Amino acid sequence: MAAVGESAGGSPRTVRPEDIRAVPVRHPWRWVSGALVGLLIVVAVHSVATNPRFGWGTVGEFLFDRRILHGLVLTLELTAVSMVVGIALGVLFAVMRLSPNPLVSAASSFYIWLFRGTPVLVQILFWSFISALYPRISLGVPFGGPELVGGSANAIITPFVAALLALGLNEGAYMAEIVRAGILSVDEGQNEAAQALGMTRLQTMRRIVLPQAMRVIIPPTGNETISMLKTTSLVSVIATQELLYSSQLIYAVNYRQIPLLLVASIWYLAVTSVLSVGQYYIERHFGRGIAGQATTLRHRLRMQLRYIRPQRHERKRESG
């Protein structure tokens, strides 16, 4: 189809498609910046590969050392259990904060304020020294009633338990806000429809709201899991033999600090990479409904355009 233009004398002329020459936009600075980045990468890789002080032979020697693998397993246990505790507490305190009962909502807000407002390292140290406040921990009837179960605080709150308490309670505060944001993202009409069907508030939350809120909850929860894996390194201050502390014990003997820190870093990177892949597939699973809605919307728009365009042509013919 030819286009109509205007000649130098003002008379109309026909411009054919073959007369139009498309010139691509040039981006010289993209090539310059790409070359600079590539050069920096080559220099960095060459420096790391040729510097003998990195001790890559020592890295290979201790990468699968029994003590390192034991620390890795303990790190994974801390991450998994702390996230389970954090998610459970997060759901509980998110529902509590949205409760119409002001006392319940205030208690949840206080918990979130307390554990989000203090550093996790301080909480780890606090739980490790809990016997200074409560030398004996017991479970029984309060206010002087009979004791059912009890024991020494040092025997009950071991370094591993102290680490779990600190990490799990701290994570629960963050997960509470994540879950609350997910719940608030669900349209209020869903609650009204569930109430009209006779569902209780708990049934509505469990069957209607939370399944829809997962689309918003899953991405930050995956990020929190990856962050938790790295945060477990802080429990090395209370002599819990996770991955970092296991590396520290080895280089305290052979004085090869950098290679052993590289060993720990390689394992952290490997596990976070696996978690990132898992997060991607979980997000895709819970986002299928949204993708389906988008596809349906695009299909409806195409059908409307197919219906509207012939009508426009008919009106043009009639007006012509």
CSV table of C-alpha atoms in Angstrom, one decimal:
chain,number,residue,atom,x,y,z
A,1,MET,CA,0.0,0.0,0.0
A,2,ALA,CA,1.5,3.4,-1.0
A,3,ALA,CA,1.5,6.4,1.3
A,4,VAL,CA,0.7,10.0,0.2
A,5,GLY,CA,3.3,12.7,0.8
A,6,GLU,CA,4.1,16.2,-0.5
A,7,SER,CA,6.6,17.1,-3.1
A,8,ALA,CA,8.9,20.2,-3.0
A,9,GLY,CA,6.5,22.2,-5.1
A,10,GLY,CA,3.6,21.4,-2.8
A,11,SER,CA,1.9,18.9,-5.1
A,12,PRO,CA,1.0,15.5,-3.6
A,13,ARG,CA,3.2,12.6,-4.5
A,14,THR,CA,3.0,8.9,-3.7
A,15,VAL,CA,5.7,7.3,-1.5
A,16,ARG,CA,6.2,3.6,-2.1
A,17,PRO,CA,7.3,1.3,0.7
A,18,GLU,CA,10.5,0.4,-1.1
A,19,ASP,CA,11.5,4.1,-1.1
A,20,ILE,CA,11.6,4.1,2.7
A,21,ARG,CA,15.0,3.1,4.1
A,22,ALA,CA,14.9,2.2,7.8
A,23,VAL,CA,18.1,3.3,9.6
A,24,PRO,CA,18.6,1.6,13.0
A,25,VAL,CA,19.3,3.8,15.9
A,26,ARG,CA,23.0,3.5,16.9
A,27,HIS,CA,24.0,3.2,20.6
A,28,PRO,CA,27.7,3.6,20.7
A,29,TRP,CA,27.8,4.0,24.5
A,30,ARG,CA,26.3,0.6,25.0
A,31,TRP,CA,29.2,-0.9,23.2
A,32,VAL,CA,31.7,1.2,25.2
A,33,SER,CA,30.1,0.3,28.5
A,34,GLY,CA,29.8,-3.4,27.6
A,35,ALA,CA,33.5,-3.5,26.6
A,36,LEU,CA,34.5,-1.9,29.9
A,37,VAL,CA,32.4,-4.3,31.9
A,38,GLY,CA,33.8,-7.2,30.0
A,39,LEU,CA,37.4,-6.0,30.5
A,40,LEU,CA,36.8,-5.6,34.3
A,41,ILE,CA,35.4,-9.2,34.4
A,42,VAL,CA,38.4,-10.6,32.6
A,43,VAL,CA,40.8,-8.7,34.9
A,44,ALA,CA,39.0,-9.9,38.0
A,45,VAL,CA,38.9,-13.5,36.9
A,46,HIS,CA,42.6,-13.5,36.0
A,47,SER,CA,43.5,-11.9,39.3
A,48,VAL,CA,41.5,-14.5,41.3
A,49,ALA,CA,42.8,-17.4,39.3
A,50,THR,CA,46.5,-16.5,39.4
A,51,ASN,CA,46.8,-15.1,42.9
A,52,PRO,CA,48.4,-18.0,45.0
A,53,ARG,CA,47.2,-16.4,48.2
A,54,PHE,CA,43.7,-17.5,47.5
A,55,GLY,CA,44.9,-21.1,48.2
A,56,TRP,CA,42.6,-22.9,45.8
A,57,GLY,CA,44.4,-26.1,46.6
A,58,THR,CA,43.4,-25.7,50.2
A,59,VAL,CA,39.8,-24.9,49.1
A,60,GLY,CA,39.6,-28.2,47.2
A,61,GLU,CA,41.1,-30.1,50.1
A,62,PHE,CA,38.5,-28.9,52.7
A,63,LEU,CA,35.5,-28.4,50.4
A,64,PHE,CA,34.1,-31.8,51.3
A,65,ASP,CA,35.8,-32.2,54.6
A,66,ARG,CA,33.7,-34.1,57.2
A,67,ARG,CA,33.6,-31.1,59.6
A,68,ILE,CA,32.5,-28.7,56.9
A,69,LEU,CA,29.7,-31.1,55.8
A,70,HIS,CA,28.6,-31.5,59.4
A,71,GLY,CA,28.4,-27.7,59.7
A,72,LEU,CA,26.5,-27.5,56.4
A,73,VAL,CA,23.9,-30.0,57.6
A,74,LEU,CA,23.5,-28.0,60.9
A,75,THR,CA,23.1,-24.8,58.9
A,76,LEU,CA,20.3,-26.4,56.8
A,77,GLU,CA,18.6,-27.7,59.9
A,78,LEU,CA,18.7,-24.3,61.5
A,79,THR,CA,17.3,-22.7,58.3
A,80,ALA,CA,14.5,-25.2,57.9
A,81,VAL,CA,13.3,-25.3,61.5
A,82,SER,CA,13.6,-21.5,62.0
A,83,MET,CA,11.6,-20.9,58.8
A,84,VAL,CA,8.9,-23.4,59.9
A,85,VAL,CA,8.7,-21.7,63.3
A,86,GLY,CA,8.7,-18.2,61.7
A,87,ILE,CA,6.0,-19.0,59.1
A,88,ALA,CA,3.8,-20.6,61.8
A,89,LEU,CA,4.2,-17.6,64.1
A,90,GLY,CA,3.8,-15.2,61.2
A,91,VAL,CA,0.4,-16.6,60.2
A,92,LEU,CA,-0.7,-16.6,63.8
A,93,PHE,CA,0.3,-13.1,64.6
A,94,ALA,CA,-0.9,-11.7,61.3
A,95,VAL,CA,-4.4,-13.1,62.0
A,96,MET,CA,-4.1,-11.7,65.5
A,97,ARG,CA,-3.2,-8.3,64.3
A,98,LEU,CA,-6.2,-8.2,62.0
A,99,SER,CA,-8.4,-9.3,64.8
A,100,PRO,CA,-11.3,-7.0,65.8
A,101,ASN,CA,-10.3,-7.7,69.5
A,102,PRO,CA,-8.1,-4.7,70.5
A,103,LEU,CA,-6.2,-6.7,73.1
A,104,VAL,CA,-5.3,-9.5,70.7
A,105,SER,CA,-4.3,-7.0,68.0
A,106,ALA,CA,-2.2,-5.0,70.5
A,107,ALA,CA,-0.4,-8.1,71.7
A,108,SER,CA,0.5,-9.0,68.1
A,109,SER,CA,1.7,-5.5,67.4
A,110,PHE,CA,3.9,-5.5,70.6
A,111,TYR,CA,5.5,-8.8,69.5
A,112,ILE,CA,6.2,-7.5,66.0
A,113,TRP,CA,7.6,-4.2,67.4
A,114,LEU,CA,9.8,-6.0,69.9
A,115,PHE,CA,11.4,-8.6,67.7
A,116,ARG,CA,11.7,-6.4,64.6
A,117,GLY,CA,13.1,-3.5,66.6
A,118,THR,CA,16.1,-5.4,68.1
A,119,PRO,CA,19.1,-6.9,66.2
A,120,VAL,CA,19.0,-10.6,65.7
A,121,LEU,CA,22.5,-10.9,67.0
A,122,VAL,CA,21.4,-9.3,70.3
A,123,GLN,CA,18.5,-11.8,70.5
A,124,ILE,CA,20.9,-14.7,69.9
A,125,LEU,CA,23.1,-13.5,72.8
A,126,PHE,CA,20.1,-12.9,75.0
A,127,TRP,CA,18.8,-16.4,74.6
A,128,SER,CA,22.2,-17.9,75.2
A,129,PHE,CA,22.4,-16.0,78.5
A,130,ILE,CA,18.7,-16.7,79.6
A,131,SER,CA,19.9,-18.6,82.6
A,132,ALA,CA,21.1,-15.4,84.2
A,133,LEU,CA,17.4,-14.3,84.4
A,134,TYR,CA,15.7,-17.7,84.9
A,135,PRO,CA,18.2,-20.3,86.3
A,136,ARG,CA,15.3,-22.8,86.3
A,137,ILE,CA,12.7,-23.2,83.6
A,138,SER,CA,9.4,-25.0,84.6
A,139,LEU,CA,6.0,-25.6,83.3
A,140,GLY,CA,3.1,-25.8,85.7
A,141,VAL,CA,0.3,-23.9,87.3
A,142,PRO,CA,1.2,-20.2,87.5
A,143,PHE,CA,1.4,-18.1,90.6
A,144,GLY,CA,2.9,-20.6,92.9
A,145,GLY,CA,1.0,-23.7,91.7
A,146,PRO,CA,2.5,-27.2,91.3
A,147,GLU,CA,5.2,-27.7,88.8
A,148,LEU,CA,4.6,-30.3,86.1
A,149,VAL,CA,7.9,-30.2,84.1
A,150,GLY,CA,11.1,-28.3,84.9
A,151,GLY,CA,14.9,-28.3,84.8
A,152,SER,CA,18.0,-26.2,84.6
A,153,ALA,CA,17.9,-23.5,82.0
A,154,ASN,CA,21.4,-24.3,80.9
A,155,ALA,CA,20.4,-27.9,80.2
A,156,ILE,CA,17.2,-27.0,78.4
A,157,ILE,CA,18.4,-23.9,76.4
A,158,THR,CA,21.4,-25.4,74.7
A,159,PRO,CA,23.3,-23.2,72.1
A,160,PHE,CA,21.3,-25.0,69.3
A,161,VAL,CA,18.0,-24.3,71.1
A,162,ALA,CA,19.0,-20.7,71.8
A,163,ALA,CA,19.8,-20.2,68.1
A,164,LEU,CA,16.4,-21.7,67.1
A,165,LEU,CA,14.6,-19.5,69.5
A,166,ALA,CA,16.3,-16.3,68.4
A,167,LEU,CA,16.1,-17.0,64.6
A,168,GLY,CA,12.5,-18.4,64.7
A,169,LEU,CA,11.0,-15.7,66.9
A,170,ASN,CA,12.8,-13.0,64.9
A,171,GLU,CA,11.6,-14.4,61.6
A,172,GLY,CA,8.0,-14.7,63.0
A,173,ALA,CA,7.9,-10.9,63.3
A,174,TYR,CA,8.9,-10.4,59.7
A,175,MET,CA,6.6,-13.1,58.4
A,176,ALA,CA,3.7,-11.6,60.3
A,177,GLU,CA,4.0,-8.4,58.2
A,178,ILE,CA,4.4,-10.4,55.0
A,179,VAL,CA,1.3,-12.6,55.7
A,180,ARG,CA,-0.7,-9.5,56.8
A,181,ALA,CA,0.2,-7.8,53.5
A,182,GLY,CA,-0.9,-10.9,51.6
A,183,ILE,CA,-4.2,-11.1,53.5
A,184,LEU,CA,-4.9,-7.4,52.8
A,185,SER,CA,-4.3,-7.9,49.1
A,186,VAL,CA,-7.4,-10.2,48.8
A,187,ASP,CA,-10.5,-8.3,47.8
A,188,GLU,CA,-12.9,-7.6,50.7
A,189,GLY,CA,-15.7,-9.0,48.7
A,190,GLN,CA,-14.2,-12.5,49.2
A,191,ASN,CA,-14.8,-12.2,52.9
A,192,GLU,CA,-18.3,-10.9,52.4
A,193,ALA,CA,-19.2,-13.7,50.0
A,194,ALA,CA,-17.8,-16.3,52.5
A,195,GLN,CA,-19.8,-14.8,55.4
A,196,ALA,CA,-22.9,-14.9,53.2
A,197,LEU,CA,-22.3,-18.6,52.7
A,198,GLY,CA,-22.2,-19.1,56.5
A,199,MET,CA,-18.5,-19.6,56.9
A,200,THR,CA,-16.8,-18.7,60.2
A,201,ARG,CA,-13.9,-16.2,60.2
A,202,LEU,CA,-11.4,-19.1,60.7
A,203,GLN,CA,-12.9,-21.1,57.8
A,204,THR,CA,-12.9,-18.0,55.6
A,205,MET,CA,-9.2,-17.4,56.4
A,206,ARG,CA,-8.2,-21.0,55.8
A,207,ARG,CA,-10.2,-21.8,52.7
A,208,ILE,CA,-10.7,-18.5,50.9
A,209,VAL,CA,-8.3,-15.8,51.9
A,210,LEU,CA,-4.9,-17.6,52.5
A,211,PRO,CA,-5.0,-19.6,49.3
A,212,GLN,CA,-5.4,-16.4,47.3
A,213,ALA,CA,-2.9,-14.5,49.4
A,214,MET,CA,-0.2,-17.0,48.6
A,215,ARG,CA,0.6,-15.2,45.4
A,216,VAL,CA,1.7,-12.2,47.4
A,217,ILE,CA,3.2,-14.1,50.3
A,218,ILE,CA,5.4,-16.6,48.4
A,219,PRO,CA,8.0,-14.2,46.8
A,220,PRO,CA,9.1,-12.4,50.0
A,221,THR,CA,9.0,-15.7,51.9
A,222,GLY,CA,11.5,-17.2,49.5
A,223,ASN,CA,13.7,-14.2,50.0
A,224,GLU,CA,13.4,-14.6,53.7
A,225,THR,CA,14.4,-18.2,53.4
A,226,ILE,CA,17.6,-17.3,51.5
A,227,SER,CA,18.3,-14.5,54.0
A,228,MET,CA,17.8,-17.0,56.9
A,229,LEU,CA,20.4,-19.3,55.4
A,230,LYS,CA,22.9,-16.6,55.6
A,231,THR,CA,21.7,-15.2,59.0
A,232,THR,CA,22.5,-18.6,60.6
A,233,SER,CA,26.2,-17.6,60.4
A,234,LEU,CA,25.5,-15.2,63.3
A,235,VAL,CA,25.0,-18.2,65.7
A,236,SER,CA,28.7,-18.8,65.5
A,237,VAL,CA,29.1,-16.2,68.3
A,238,ILE,CA,27.5,-18.8,70.7
A,239,ALA,CA,29.7,-21.7,69.5
A,240,THR,CA,27.1,-23.4,67.5
A,241,GLN,CA,29.0,-25.5,64.9
A,242,GLU,CA,27.2,-24.5,61.8
A,243,LEU,CA,29.0,-23.9,58.5
A,244,LEU,CA,30.9,-20.7,59.4
A,245,TYR,CA,31.9,-21.8,62.9
A,246,SER,CA,33.2,-25.2,61.5
A,247,SER,CA,35.4,-23.2,59.1
A,248,GLN,CA,36.6,-21.1,61.9
A,249,LEU,CA,37.6,-24.1,64.0
A,250,ILE,CA,39.7,-25.4,61.1
A,251,TYR,CA,41.5,-22.2,60.3
A,252,ALA,CA,42.1,-21.6,64.0
A,253,VAL,CA,44.5,-24.6,63.7
A,254,ASN,CA,46.0,-24.3,60.2
A,255,TYR,CA,45.8,-20.4,59.9
A,256,ARG,CA,44.4,-20.6,56.4
A,257,GLN,CA,41.6,-18.1,57.0
A,258,ILE,CA,41.0,-17.0,53.4
A,259,PRO,CA,40.7,-20.5,51.8
A,260,LEU,CA,38.4,-21.7,54.6
A,261,LEU,CA,36.2,-18.6,54.3
A,262,LEU,CA,36.0,-19.4,50.5
A,263,VAL,CA,34.9,-22.9,51.3
A,264,ALA,CA,32.1,-21.6,53.4
A,265,SER,CA,31.2,-19.0,50.8
A,266,ILE,CA,31.0,-21.6,48.0
A,267,TRP,CA,28.6,-23.7,50.0
A,268,TYR,CA,26.4,-20.7,50.9
A,269,LEU,CA,26.3,-19.8,47.2
A,270,ALA,CA,25.5,-23.4,46.2
A,271,VAL,CA,22.6,-23.7,48.6
A,272,THR,CA,21.2,-20.2,47.8
A,273,SER,CA,21.2,-21.1,44.1
A,274,VAL,CA,19.2,-24.2,44.8
A,275,LEU,CA,16.7,-22.2,46.9
A,276,SER,CA,16.4,-19.6,44.2
A,277,VAL,CA,15.5,-22.2,41.6
A,278,GLY,CA,12.9,-23.7,44.0
A,279,GLN,CA,11.5,-20.3,44.7
A,280,TYR,CA,11.1,-19.7,40.9
A,281,TYR,CA,9.0,-22.8,40.4
A,282,ILE,CA,6.9,-22.2,43.5
A,283,GLU,CA,6.2,-18.6,42.4
A,284,ARG,CA,5.2,-19.9,38.9
A,285,HIS,CA,2.9,-22.5,40.4
A,286,PHE,CA,1.0,-19.9,42.5
A,287,GLY,CA,1.0,-17.4,39.7
A,288,ARG,CA,-0.7,-19.7,37.2
A,289,GLY,CA,-4.1,-18.2,38.0
A,290,ILE,CA,-2.9,-14.7,37.3
A,291,ALA,CA,-1.3,-15.7,34.1
A,292,GLY,CA,-4.5,-17.4,33.0
A,293,GLN,CA,-6.5,-14.3,33.8
A,294,ALA,CA,-4.1,-12.2,31.7
A,295,THR,CA,-4.4,-14.6,28.8
A,296,THR,CA,-8.2,-14.5,29.1
A,297,LEU,CA,-8.2,-10.7,29.1
A,298,ARG,CA,-6.0,-10.5,26.1
A,299,HIS,CA,-8.3,-13.0,24.3
A,300,ARG,CA,-11.3,-10.8,25.1
A,301,LEU,CA,-9.6,-7.7,23.9
A,302,ARG,CA,-8.7,-9.4,20.6
A,303,MET,CA,-12.3,-10.5,20.1
A,304,GLN,CA,-13.6,-7.0,20.8
A,305,LEU,CA,-11.1,-5.5,18.3
A,306,ARG,CA,-12.3,-8.0,15.7
A,307,TYR,CA,-15.8,-6.9,16.3
A,308,ILE,CA,-15.1,-3.1,16.4
A,309,ARG,CA,-12.9,-2.9,13.3
A,310,PRO,CA,-15.6,-4.2,10.8
A,311,GLN,CA,-18.1,-1.8,12.3
A,312,ARG,CA,-15.7,1.2,11.8
A,313,HIS,CA,-15.2,0.2,8.1
A,314,GLU,CA,-19.0,-0.1,7.6
A,315,ARG,CA,-19.5,3.4,9.1
A,316,LYS,CA,-16.8,4.8,6.9
A,317,ARG,CA,-18.5,3.3,3.8
A,318,GLU,CA,-21.8,4.7,4.8
A,319,SER,CA,-20.4,8.1,5.5
A,320,GLY,CA,-18.5,8.0,2.1
